[in-house]
N, CA and C of each residue as an Amber inpcrd file, in Angstrom:
protein
   345
   0.9700000  -1.5240000  -0.1450000   0.0130000  -0.2940000   0.1220000
   0.8330000   1.3310000   0.1880000   0.3520000   2.0540000  -0.7680000
   1.4320000   3.8200000  -0.8800000   0.3220000   4.6210000   0.0190000
   0.7630000   5.3990000   0.5790000   0.1690000   6.5740000   1.2500000
   0.5600000   7.4250000   0.3910000  -0.0030000   8.6220000   0.4040000
   0.3050000   9.8290000  -0.1690000  -0.1920000  11.0190000   0.9020000
   0.3680000  12.1060000   0.5630000  -0.0500000  13.2340000   1.6370000
  -0.4160000  14.2420000   0.9370000  -1.1400000  15.1460000   1.2800000
  -1.4450000  16.5540000   0.5470000  -1.1750000  16.4570000  -1.2040000
  -1.8270000  15.2240000  -1.4960000  -1.7500000  14.9500000  -3.0030000
  -2.1560000  16.5000000  -3.7680000  -1.6180000  17.0100000  -4.7000000
  -2.1220000  17.8930000  -5.8440000  -2.1820000  16.9490000  -7.2080000
  -2.4010000  18.1070000  -8.1840000  -2.7900000  17.9980000  -9.4320000
  -0.9360000  17.0460000 -10.2240000   0.2000000  17.8140000  -9.5260000
   1.4210000  17.2160000  -9.9830000   2.1790000  16.5070000  -9.4210000
   2.1950000  16.5720000  -8.0180000   2.8670000  16.0560000  -6.7140000
   2.2430000  15.7180000  -5.4510000   3.0150000  14.9240000  -4.8200000
   2.4730000  14.7200000  -3.4170000   3.5080000  15.3420000  -2.1880000
   3.0980000  15.9440000  -1.0080000   4.4520000  16.4230000  -0.2360000
   5.2630000  15.3260000   0.1440000   4.3240000  14.0040000   0.4890000
   4.8920000  12.7370000   1.0680000   4.4190000  11.6630000   0.4390000
   5.0900000  10.7020000   0.2110000   4.6540000   9.2340000  -0.3180000
   5.3680000   8.3210000   0.8700000   4.5970000   7.1560000   1.3730000
   5.1650000   6.4590000   2.4060000   4.7130000   5.1300000   1.7960000
   5.7750000   4.2370000   1.4910000   5.7040000   2.9760000   1.4480000
   6.9920000   1.8460000   1.6650000   6.1600000   1.1070000   2.5130000
   7.1790000  -0.0530000   2.8020000   8.1810000   0.1590000   4.1520000
   7.5620000   1.0030000   5.2030000   8.2730000   1.6100000   5.7900000
   9.0790000   2.7370000   5.6660000   9.2510000   3.4360000   4.6730000
  10.1890000   4.5250000   4.2530000   9.2610000   5.7780000   3.6940000
   9.6770000   7.0430000   4.0450000   8.9170000   7.8830000   3.9880000
   9.8030000   8.8220000   2.4910000   9.1140000   9.4200000   1.5720000
   9.8340000  10.0150000   0.6240000   8.7530000  11.4610000   0.7540000
   9.7730000  12.3830000   0.8770000   9.4080000  13.5020000   1.3890000
   9.3590000  14.6480000  -0.2800000   8.7510000  15.4730000  -0.9540000
   8.9210000  15.8530000  -2.0190000   9.8580000  17.3010000  -1.7190000
  10.7560000  18.0250000  -2.4910000  11.6040000  18.8370000  -2.3090000
  10.8680000  20.1760000  -1.2520000  11.4190000  20.3850000  -0.3920000
  10.5470000  21.7740000   0.8190000  11.6120000  22.9610000   0.2890000
  10.9070000  23.9440000   0.6910000  11.0850000  25.1510000   0.2930000
  10.7030000  25.8550000   1.2190000  11.0420000  27.2720000   1.4160000
  10.6300000  27.8830000   2.3320000   9.1980000  28.6330000   1.8180000
   8.7510000  29.0840000   2.7680000   7.3050000  29.6260000   2.7370000
   7.8520000  31.2810000   2.1750000   8.5000000  32.0350000   3.3670000
   8.7630000  33.0980000   3.1470000  10.2680000  33.3620000   2.5140000
  10.0580000  33.8290000   1.5000000  11.4330000  33.6080000  -0.1670000
  12.2340000  35.1270000   0.3210000  11.6550000  35.6570000   1.2090000
  12.1280000  36.8790000   1.2970000  13.2850000  36.8880000   2.6880000
  13.6190000  35.6000000   3.4360000  14.3990000  35.2580000   4.0260000
  15.6700000  35.0570000   3.8280000  16.8410000  35.0250000   4.3150000
  18.4040000  34.9460000   4.1250000  18.4590000  33.5590000   4.1830000
  19.5820000  33.0700000   3.5630000  19.4880000  31.6200000   3.6660000
  19.3820000  30.4870000   4.9710000  20.0810000  31.2480000   5.9850000
  19.4840000  30.5290000   7.4250000  18.2060000  30.2820000   7.4670000
  17.3930000  31.6510000   7.4320000  16.1170000  31.6720000   8.0390000
  15.6740000  31.1180000   6.5730000  15.7330000  30.3840000   5.2530000
  15.0740000  29.7460000   4.4920000  15.3220000  28.2510000   4.7550000
  16.5140000  28.3950000   5.4530000  17.0590000  26.9820000   5.5640000
  16.2210000  26.3890000   6.9030000  15.7350000  27.1030000   7.9460000
  15.2730000  26.5590000   9.2690000  13.7150000  26.2890000   8.5470000
  13.0320000  27.3600000   7.9030000  11.9570000  27.2730000   7.6770000
  11.6000000  25.6940000   6.8480000  12.5980000  25.2890000   5.9370000
  12.4810000  23.9810000   5.2300000  12.7540000  23.0610000   6.3750000
  13.5950000  23.1800000   7.4400000  13.6840000  22.2030000   8.2160000
  12.7630000  21.7800000   9.1530000  11.9500000  22.8880000   9.4550000
  10.6880000  23.1670000  10.2760000  10.0110000  22.4020000   9.5490000
   9.3480000  22.9030000   7.7980000   8.4850000  21.5920000   7.5750000
   8.7000000  20.3910000   7.2660000  10.0060000  19.7480000   6.8330000
  10.4380000  18.8380000   6.8230000  10.0270000  18.1170000   8.4760000
  10.4070000  18.4780000   9.7360000  10.0610000  18.1770000  10.5000000
   8.3000000  17.6880000  11.1320000   7.5600000  18.4940000  10.2360000
   6.2870000  18.6360000  10.3540000   5.9130000  17.2600000   9.5020000
   6.3780000  17.2410000   8.4220000   5.9390000  16.0080000   7.4440000
   6.5790000  14.6800000   8.1080000   7.4090000  14.6690000   8.8280000
   8.0070000  13.2630000   9.1390000   7.1630000  13.2570000  10.4050000
   6.6540000  13.8690000  11.1270000   5.8330000  13.9360000  12.3350000
   4.7400000  12.8930000  11.8970000   4.3520000  13.3710000  10.7390000
   2.8170000  12.8600000  10.2820000   3.0330000  11.6160000   9.6110000
   4.1070000  11.4660000   9.2530000   4.4010000   9.6530000   8.6560000
   5.1770000   8.7070000  10.5290000   4.4930000   9.5800000  11.3900000
   5.2760000   8.9760000  12.3930000   6.8660000   8.3700000  12.7560000
   7.5450000   9.2500000  12.3090000   8.8810000   9.3890000  12.5930000
   9.5650000  10.7950000  12.2630000  10.9500000  10.6640000  12.6770000
  11.6480000  12.0380000  12.6690000  12.9870000  12.1670000  12.3570000
  13.4570000  13.1720000  12.7260000  14.9550000  13.3400000  11.7240000
  15.8020000  12.6540000  12.0910000  15.7530000  11.5530000  13.4140000
  16.7570000  10.8790000  13.6060000  16.7940000   9.4990000  12.8190000
  15.8450000   9.5110000  12.0890000  15.2480000   8.5180000  10.9440000
  15.6600000   8.6360000   9.4990000  16.5260000   9.5820000   9.3310000
  16.3440000  10.0490000   8.0380000  17.4930000   9.7750000   7.2490000
  17.5320000   8.8730000   5.8160000  18.3810000   7.9980000   5.7760000
  19.2310000   8.5910000   4.5220000  18.4740000   9.5850000   3.9020000
  19.3480000  10.5390000   2.8580000  18.8690000  11.8220000   2.7950000
  19.9760000  13.0550000   2.4120000  19.2260000  14.2150000   2.1240000
  19.7320000  14.5840000   0.6450000  19.0570000  15.3220000   0.3460000
  19.7810000  15.7070000  -1.0770000  19.0550000  17.6710000  -1.1450000
  20.1170000  18.0600000  -1.0860000  20.2690000  19.7040000  -0.3740000
  20.5200000  20.3590000  -2.0290000  19.7860000  21.5480000  -2.6460000
  19.8980000  22.3250000  -3.7660000  19.8490000  23.1670000  -3.6150000
  20.9210000  23.9630000  -3.7880000  20.8550000  25.6710000  -3.2640000
  21.3730000  26.7580000  -4.6450000  20.3180000  27.6950000  -4.6490000
  20.5920000  28.4160000  -5.8280000  22.2340000  28.8150000  -6.0770000
  22.7060000  29.1670000  -4.8440000  23.9410000  29.8570000  -5.2330000
  24.8330000  29.0880000  -4.3940000  25.7090000  28.3840000  -4.5240000
  26.8540000  27.4610000  -3.6440000  27.4520000  28.7630000  -2.5690000
  27.3100000  29.9190000  -2.9540000  28.2040000  31.1530000  -1.8430000
  27.2820000  30.7470000  -0.4430000  25.8540000  30.6180000  -0.5010000
  25.2890000  30.1220000   0.5620000  25.4180000  28.7210000   1.0650000
  26.5380000  28.2760000   1.0140000  27.0130000  26.7400000   1.4150000
  27.0930000  26.7870000   2.5890000  27.8170000  27.7910000   3.5730000
  27.7050000  27.7560000   4.6100000  27.0450000  28.0730000   5.4830000
  25.8230000  29.2890000   5.2760000  25.1290000  29.5620000   6.0880000
  24.0730000  28.4860000   6.0130000  23.7160000  27.5040000   4.9790000
  22.9870000  26.6920000   4.9090000  23.3850000  25.6960000   6.1740000
  24.6940000  25.2790000   5.9010000  25.4960000  23.9480000   7.3020000
  25.0300000  25.0210000   8.3820000  25.1600000  26.0720000   8.4490000
  24.7280000  26.7570000  10.1150000  23.2370000  26.0600000  10.5450000
  22.2850000  26.3510000   9.5960000  21.1870000  26.1170000  10.0400000
  21.0610000  24.6830000  10.5390000  21.8060000  23.6260000   9.3830000
  21.6170000  22.3230000   9.5700000  22.4120000  22.1100000  10.4730000
  23.6130000  22.1250000  11.0200000  24.3220000  21.6410000  11.7730000
  23.2710000  21.6750000  13.1280000  22.8080000  22.9500000  13.5350000
  21.8960000  23.0790000  14.5850000  20.5860000  22.5580000  14.5930000
  20.6130000  21.6810000  13.5850000  19.0640000  20.6860000  13.3890000
  19.4410000  19.5650000  13.4520000  20.4120000  18.9420000  12.8830000
  20.8350000  17.2670000  12.4790000  21.0970000  16.6170000  13.9010000
  20.7270000  15.4710000  13.8520000  21.1230000  14.9380000  15.2900000
  22.1570000  14.6500000  14.9820000  23.3170000  14.9970000  16.2700000
  24.7760000  14.4690000  15.7240000  24.5150000  12.7650000  16.3920000
  25.1100000  12.3250000  15.7450000  25.3010000  10.5310000  15.4820000
  24.4390000   9.8890000  15.0370000  23.6730000  10.8910000  14.1470000
  22.1560000  10.3100000  13.3310000  22.3100000  11.2570000  12.0890000
  23.7140000  11.6950000  11.6270000  23.3200000  12.5330000  10.2800000
  23.4230000  11.5660000   9.2090000  22.3370000  11.4500000   8.3380000
  22.2450000  11.3410000   6.8110000  23.3500000  11.2260000   5.8250000
  23.2420000  10.0320000   5.0210000  24.0130000  10.3890000   3.7360000
  23.5790000  11.9260000   3.0620000  24.4170000  12.4720000   2.2550000
  23.7980000  13.9570000   2.0840000  24.5520000  14.1490000   0.8990000
  23.5690000  14.8020000   0.1650000  24.6680000  15.3700000  -1.0360000
  24.2040000  16.9720000  -1.1940000  25.2990000  17.7570000  -1.6880000
  24.4200000  19.2080000  -1.9550000  25.0100000  19.7090000  -3.0500000
  24.5640000  20.4190000  -4.2170000  24.2600000  20.6890000  -5.3480000
  24.1960000  22.2530000  -5.6800000  24.5590000  22.9560000  -6.8020000
  23.8050000  23.8430000  -7.0250000  22.5190000  23.6040000  -8.2330000
  21.9940000  24.5240000  -7.6360000  20.4680000  24.2740000  -8.9590000
  19.8760000  25.7100000  -9.0190000  19.3510000  25.7760000 -10.4210000
  18.4860000  26.6240000 -10.6750000  16.9950000  26.2290000 -10.0120000
  16.3790000  26.9800000  -9.1840000  15.3110000  26.4810000  -8.6010000
  13.8390000  27.3060000  -9.2170000  12.7540000  26.5580000  -9.1270000
  11.6750000  27.0450000  -9.8890000  11.2700000  28.6520000  -9.1830000
  11.6240000  28.7420000  -8.0710000  10.9560000  30.4210000  -7.9590000
  12.4200000  31.2680000  -7.5280000  12.7510000  32.1450000  -8.1230000
  14.0690000  32.9340000  -8.0330000  14.2870000  33.5290000  -6.7670000
  13.2200000  33.3170000  -5.6740000  13.4940000  33.7970000  -4.2480000
  14.0560000  32.6590000  -3.7000000  13.8470000  31.4990000  -3.6640000
  13.8520000  30.5980000  -3.2700000  15.8020000  30.5180000  -3.1250000
  16.1890000  29.9720000  -2.2210000  17.2860000  29.8320000  -1.8740000
  18.0030000  28.3920000  -1.4420000  17.0250000  27.5540000  -1.0390000
  17.6350000  26.1810000  -0.6910000  15.8170000  25.2260000  -0.7890000
  16.3710000  24.0590000  -1.4670000  15.2300000  23.0710000  -1.5010000
  16.1240000  21.7240000  -1.0820000  15.1300000  21.2320000  -0.0660000
  15.7890000  19.7960000   0.5530000  14.7310000  18.6920000   0.3560000
  15.4420000  17.7330000  -0.0240000  14.7230000  16.4440000  -0.3600000
  14.8900000  14.9470000   0.3970000  14.2180000  14.7720000   1.1130000
  14.1230000  13.5620000   2.4600000  13.8160000  12.2300000   1.8390000
  14.7150000  11.2180000   2.2780000  13.8810000  10.3870000   2.8340000
  14.0130000   9.1930000   4.0590000  13.2570000   8.7910000   4.7740000
  13.5160000   8.4480000   6.0230000  12.7030000   7.2350000   6.4910000
  13.0850000   6.7640000   7.0170000  12.6970000   5.2430000   7.5940000
  12.0930000   5.4030000   8.7530000  10.9020000   4.8240000   8.6310000
   9.7190000   4.3520000   9.7030000   9.9660000   3.6640000  10.6130000
  10.3350000   3.9990000  12.1070000  10.6830000   2.3670000  12.8530000
   9.1210000   1.5070000  13.1830000
């Protein structure tokens, strides 16, 4: 069985199958925030979605991080470092990408186990 959360015409915010939660790319609601603020917004959205799947950030298997500008890498890592649980850091890749909204500085895609 596949569970879909917040399904729209083009995508779902999260799908769950066989004990794994797959999150769509999460972006900031306030695109006027700086990179630290946008990253904090994205991480809060990830926390909320993971909670809906009865899991949390300690169970993240993989994170894909897309930055509009690699100059924001340090600022994103500042927020990430405060958020990610030490000893439970996931596999992660960070790349530069042109994001759909020019105001967005970061988009994060998560895959997490559901214990």
